Structures are given as structure tokens and as C-alpha cells.
Amino acid sequence: MSEALGYASPQHYPAVVTDRWGRFETTLVNNGGTFTMVLRGNRFAGTSVDSLELIGAPAETNEPPALHHGDLCSCSIEWRMPVEVSLADTGPMSVPLTVRLVLGDPALNNSIDLTGVTLQLHLPTGVVETTAPQGWMENALTDLQHRLPDGTRLLACISCAFSDYNPAGSGFIGSMACFRDSKDAYRAVTSKRDIFALWDKKSGLVQETFHCPDFEQRQPGTGYRG
């Protein structure tokens, strides 16, 4: 796997897990490539929040977490994290983004029956939220961007001119490729064939909500994903 790009130091997000045992306050730690979280004495880690794997033996507790092949399921995880936006009147600033991820129950197809994420962006002018749960962070952030007030932009990898996905597929979050070190070559990408030819020159993988100094606003029709 390519090296994950991201934060200089781990980010700590206040989080709440709600499951069959009730509500549990915790912290979701994000270092740009791995998420970690402790739930009632059980430590979980994973490259994506929808696949947090139990690390070590389960804690001795009367409230064990629900697991599917070792991954946390049958719960919701809600956390608040800062993201960068640009406002028409004040310019760039950091604002809170509330993310609520619902992880369903084990299903007969060897998966879980539901993965749904909803977003709330807390702007100085009010809260902007997605209309319905989405299965991927990409879709939720795209929906959110369509609902922003005029003149407001999300300054994150999802809306950057140098980011794209592998045509073979991507995960819930964190499998977006960054081409900030191959900007001119990426600007010439228009097809699946082009992105495959350039894939080995990516700078690394990034999370959709990350922001770096190389950010440039994406224009419609850019790259493979458009």
C-alpha cells in the first residue's frame, strides 16, 4: 500500500459510540493513515472507520462489543473534526464537521447489512447537512458540497484539483490518491487508461477531508473522476 499522507501529529476527535449497551463517550484518533479508538476497554484500529478491528483479546466486561470477523459493527460512531472552508466574506477558516457513521448487523452475504454516513457542517451562518445516509465518504461530501451557500467552498482533498480514485475501486475513506508531485501530468488525465498509467507516480493516499498547502480548487471534468 502507498504511504498515507496527512497530519504532522495525530488528531484527536471527541466521539460517541451508541450500541446495544447504550452511549459511550470516547476519542477517535486519526494520524492520517490509521484510526484508533477505545470502547469499554477494547482497543480498535483500522485504516478506515468502517473497518475498526479489535486489537488483542476482548476486555473482560459484561458489555462486549458486537463484532463481524473481528471488526466493530452493530453501532453508530459520531465524531466532530475540523475541516477547512472558504467563505465569501471572510476567506479561509476552520469549522467543525460532525460525522455520524452507522454500522449495521452481520448479514448472510458475509458482510454487514448497512453502512451509512451523514454529515453536518457547522458554518458561522448555520448548519449545512446531507439529506440522506451515504455508503461512502466521497458521496456524502459531494452531497454536502452541493448544499453549501453561494460563495462557500470546502477546502479538502475531495475538492482538490490533484486527487483521484483508482478505477478498480476505493474504500469508505482514505484511499484517495494525491498527485501533488505530478501536477502537470495529472492535468492531462482524461480517462481510466490515463489514470492507470500515472498511478505509480502518486504522492500517496489521503483522506478526503485532509487539506494541505498544495490545495487547488477542482474544476468540473478534471481527471478520471471528473
Coordinates of C-alpha atoms in Angstrom, one line a residue:
M1 CA 0.0 0.0 0.0
S2 CA 1.2 3.5 -0.7
E3 CA 2.3 5.7 2.2
A4 CA -0.6 7.6 3.7
L5 CA -0.2 11.4 3.6
G6 CA -1.6 13.6 6.2
Y7 CA -1.3 15.2 9.6
A8 CA 2.1 16.1 11.2
S9 CA 0.7 14.8 14.5
P10 CA -2.3 12.6 15.4
Q11 CA -5.7 14.4 15.5
H12 CA -8.0 13.7 18.5
Y13 CA -11.7 13.9 17.8
P14 CA -14.4 13.7 20.5
A15 CA -16.6 10.8 19.7
V16 CA -19.7 8.9 20.9
V17 CA -20.4 5.2 20.2
T18 CA -24.0 4.1 20.6
D19 CA -24.7 0.4 20.6
R20 CA -26.9 -2.2 22.4
W21 CA -25.4 -1.2 25.7
G22 CA -26.1 2.5 25.4
R23 CA -24.0 5.6 24.8
F24 CA -20.2 5.6 25.3
E25 CA -18.0 8.7 25.1
T26 CA -14.5 8.2 23.7
T27 CA -11.9 9.7 21.4
L28 CA -11.3 8.8 17.8
V29 CA -7.6 9.3 17.0
N30 CA -6.6 9.9 13.4
N31 CA -2.9 10.0 12.2
G32 CA -3.8 10.3 8.5
G33 CA -3.5 6.6 7.8
T34 CA -4.9 4.8 10.8
F35 CA -7.9 5.4 13.1
T36 CA -7.8 4.2 16.7
M37 CA -10.5 4.2 19.4
V38 CA -11.1 2.6 22.8
L39 CA -14.6 1.2 23.5
R40 CA -15.3 0.0 27.1
G41 CA -11.7 -1.2 27.5
N42 CA -11.4 -2.6 24.0
R43 CA -8.9 -1.0 21.6
F44 CA -9.8 -0.8 17.9
A45 CA -7.7 0.3 14.9
G46 CA -8.1 0.4 11.2
T47 CA -7.3 2.3 8.0
S48 CA -11.0 3.3 7.8
V49 CA -13.6 4.0 10.4
D50 CA -16.0 1.4 8.9
S51 CA -13.4 -1.4 9.5
L52 CA -12.1 -0.9 13.0
E53 CA -10.6 -4.2 14.1
L54 CA -10.4 -5.3 17.7
I55 CA -6.7 -5.3 18.8
G56 CA -5.8 -8.1 21.2
A57 CA -8.2 -10.1 23.3
P58 CA -11.6 -8.7 24.3
A59 CA -11.7 -6.8 27.6
E60 CA -13.3 -8.7 30.5
T61 CA -16.7 -6.9 30.6
N62 CA -20.4 -7.6 30.8
E63 CA -20.9 -5.3 27.8
P64 CA -18.8 -6.8 24.9
P65 CA -18.7 -5.0 21.5
A66 CA -20.5 -6.6 18.6
L67 CA -18.0 -7.9 16.1
H68 CA -18.1 -9.2 12.5
H69 CA -14.9 -11.0 11.5
G70 CA -13.2 -9.0 14.3
D71 CA -14.4 -5.6 13.1
L72 CA -16.8 -3.4 15.1
C73 CA -20.4 -3.5 13.9
S74 CA -24.0 -3.0 15.1
C75 CA -23.4 0.5 16.4
S76 CA -23.1 4.2 15.4
I77 CA -20.0 6.3 15.7
E78 CA -20.3 10.0 15.8
W79 CA -17.3 12.4 15.9
R80 CA -16.6 16.0 15.4
M81 CA -13.5 17.1 13.4
P82 CA -12.2 20.4 12.0
V83 CA -12.2 21.0 8.2
E84 CA -11.1 23.9 6.1
V85 CA -13.6 26.0 4.2
S86 CA -13.5 29.3 2.3
L87 CA -16.4 31.8 2.9
A88 CA -17.4 34.5 0.6
D89 CA -17.0 37.3 3.2
T90 CA -14.2 36.1 5.5
G91 CA -12.0 33.8 3.4
P92 CA -10.4 30.5 4.6
M93 CA -11.2 29.3 8.1
S94 CA -11.5 26.1 10.1
V95 CA -15.0 24.9 11.1
P96 CA -16.4 21.8 12.8
L97 CA -17.7 18.8 10.8
T98 CA -19.9 16.3 12.6
V99 CA -19.8 12.8 11.1
R100 CA -22.2 10.1 12.0
L101 CA -21.5 6.6 10.8
V102 CA -23.9 3.7 11.2
L103 CA -22.5 0.2 11.0
G104 CA -25.2 -2.5 10.6
D105 CA -25.5 -6.1 11.7
P106 CA -23.8 -9.2 10.2
A107 CA -25.7 -10.4 7.1
L108 CA -25.9 -13.6 5.2
N109 CA -23.7 -12.3 2.4
N110 CA -20.7 -12.4 4.8
S111 CA -20.8 -8.6 5.2
I112 CA -22.8 -6.2 7.3
D113 CA -26.3 -5.1 6.2
L114 CA -25.7 -1.4 6.4
T115 CA -23.1 1.3 6.2
G116 CA -24.4 4.8 6.2
V117 CA -22.8 8.2 6.9
T118 CA -24.4 11.6 7.4
L119 CA -22.6 14.9 7.7
Q120 CA -23.3 18.3 9.4
L121 CA -21.0 21.2 8.6
H122 CA -21.2 24.0 11.3
L123 CA -20.7 27.3 9.5
P124 CA -20.9 30.7 11.1
T125 CA -24.1 31.3 9.2
G126 CA -25.7 28.0 10.2
V127 CA -25.6 24.2 9.8
V128 CA -25.4 22.5 6.4
E129 CA -26.2 18.8 6.4
T130 CA -26.5 16.0 4.0
T131 CA -30.0 14.8 3.1
A132 CA -29.7 11.0 3.4
P133 CA -27.1 8.5 4.6
Q134 CA -24.5 7.6 2.0
G135 CA -22.4 4.5 1.8
W136 CA -19.1 6.3 1.1
M137 CA -17.5 9.4 2.4
E138 CA -17.0 10.6 -1.2
N139 CA -20.7 10.6 -1.8
A140 CA -21.5 12.3 1.5
L141 CA -19.0 15.1 0.9
T142 CA -20.2 15.6 -2.7
D143 CA -23.8 15.9 -1.4
L144 CA -22.6 18.3 1.3
Q145 CA -20.7 20.5 -1.3
H146 CA -23.9 20.8 -3.4
R147 CA -25.7 22.3 -0.4
L148 CA -23.2 24.9 0.6
P149 CA -24.2 28.6 0.4
D150 CA -23.1 30.6 -2.6
G151 CA -19.5 31.6 -2.2
T152 CA -18.7 28.9 0.3
R153 CA -16.2 26.1 -0.7
L154 CA -14.9 23.1 1.1
L155 CA -11.0 23.1 1.0
A156 CA -10.2 19.4 1.3
C157 CA -8.8 16.6 -0.8
I158 CA -12.2 15.7 -2.1
S159 CA -12.4 19.0 -3.9
C160 CA -8.8 19.3 -4.8
A161 CA -7.5 19.5 -8.4
F162 CA -4.9 16.8 -7.8
S163 CA -6.8 14.0 -6.2
D164 CA -8.5 10.9 -7.8
Y165 CA -9.6 7.4 -7.2
N166 CA -8.4 4.0 -8.5
P167 CA -10.9 2.8 -11.2
A168 CA -10.7 -0.6 -9.6
G169 CA -12.5 0.7 -6.5
S170 CA -11.9 2.5 -3.2
G171 CA -12.7 2.2 0.5
F172 CA -15.0 4.2 2.7
I173 CA -12.4 6.8 3.5
G174 CA -8.6 7.3 3.0
S175 CA -8.0 5.6 -0.4
M176 CA -7.9 8.8 -2.4
A177 CA -4.7 9.2 -4.4
C178 CA -2.8 12.5 -4.3
F179 CA -0.9 13.7 -7.4
R180 CA 0.6 16.9 -5.9
D181 CA 4.1 15.9 -7.0
S182 CA 2.9 15.2 -10.6
K183 CA 0.5 18.1 -11.2
D184 CA 1.2 18.7 -14.9
A185 CA 0.9 15.0 -15.7
Y186 CA -2.3 14.7 -13.7
R187 CA -3.8 17.7 -15.5
A188 CA -3.6 15.7 -18.7
V189 CA -5.6 12.8 -17.3
T190 CA -9.0 12.3 -19.0
S191 CA -9.6 8.5 -18.9
K192 CA -9.3 5.3 -17.0
R193 CA -6.3 4.4 -19.1
D194 CA -4.6 7.7 -18.3
I195 CA -5.1 7.3 -14.5
F196 CA -3.7 3.8 -14.6
A197 CA -0.6 4.9 -16.5
L198 CA 0.0 7.6 -13.8
W199 CA -1.0 5.7 -10.7
D200 CA 2.6 4.6 -9.7
K201 CA 3.6 8.3 -9.7
K202 CA 1.1 9.3 -7.0
S203 CA 2.5 11.0 -3.9
G204 CA 0.5 8.7 -1.6
L205 CA -3.0 8.1 -0.3
V206 CA -5.0 10.8 1.5
Q207 CA -8.3 11.1 3.5
E208 CA -11.0 13.0 1.7
T209 CA -11.2 15.6 4.5
F210 CA -7.5 16.4 4.6
H211 CA -6.1 19.8 3.5
C212 CA -2.5 20.7 2.5
P213 CA -0.8 23.8 1.1
D214 CA -0.8 22.4 -2.4
F215 CA -4.6 22.6 -2.5
E216 CA -6.1 23.9 -5.7
Q217 CA -9.8 24.1 -6.4
R218 CA -11.0 21.3 -8.6
Q219 CA -12.8 22.2 -11.8
P220 CA -15.6 20.0 -13.4
G221 CA -14.3 17.5 -15.8
T222 CA -10.8 17.2 -14.2
G223 CA -9.0 13.8 -14.2
Y224 CA -10.6 10.4 -14.2
R225 CA -13.3 11.1 -11.7
G226 CA -14.4 14.3 -13.3

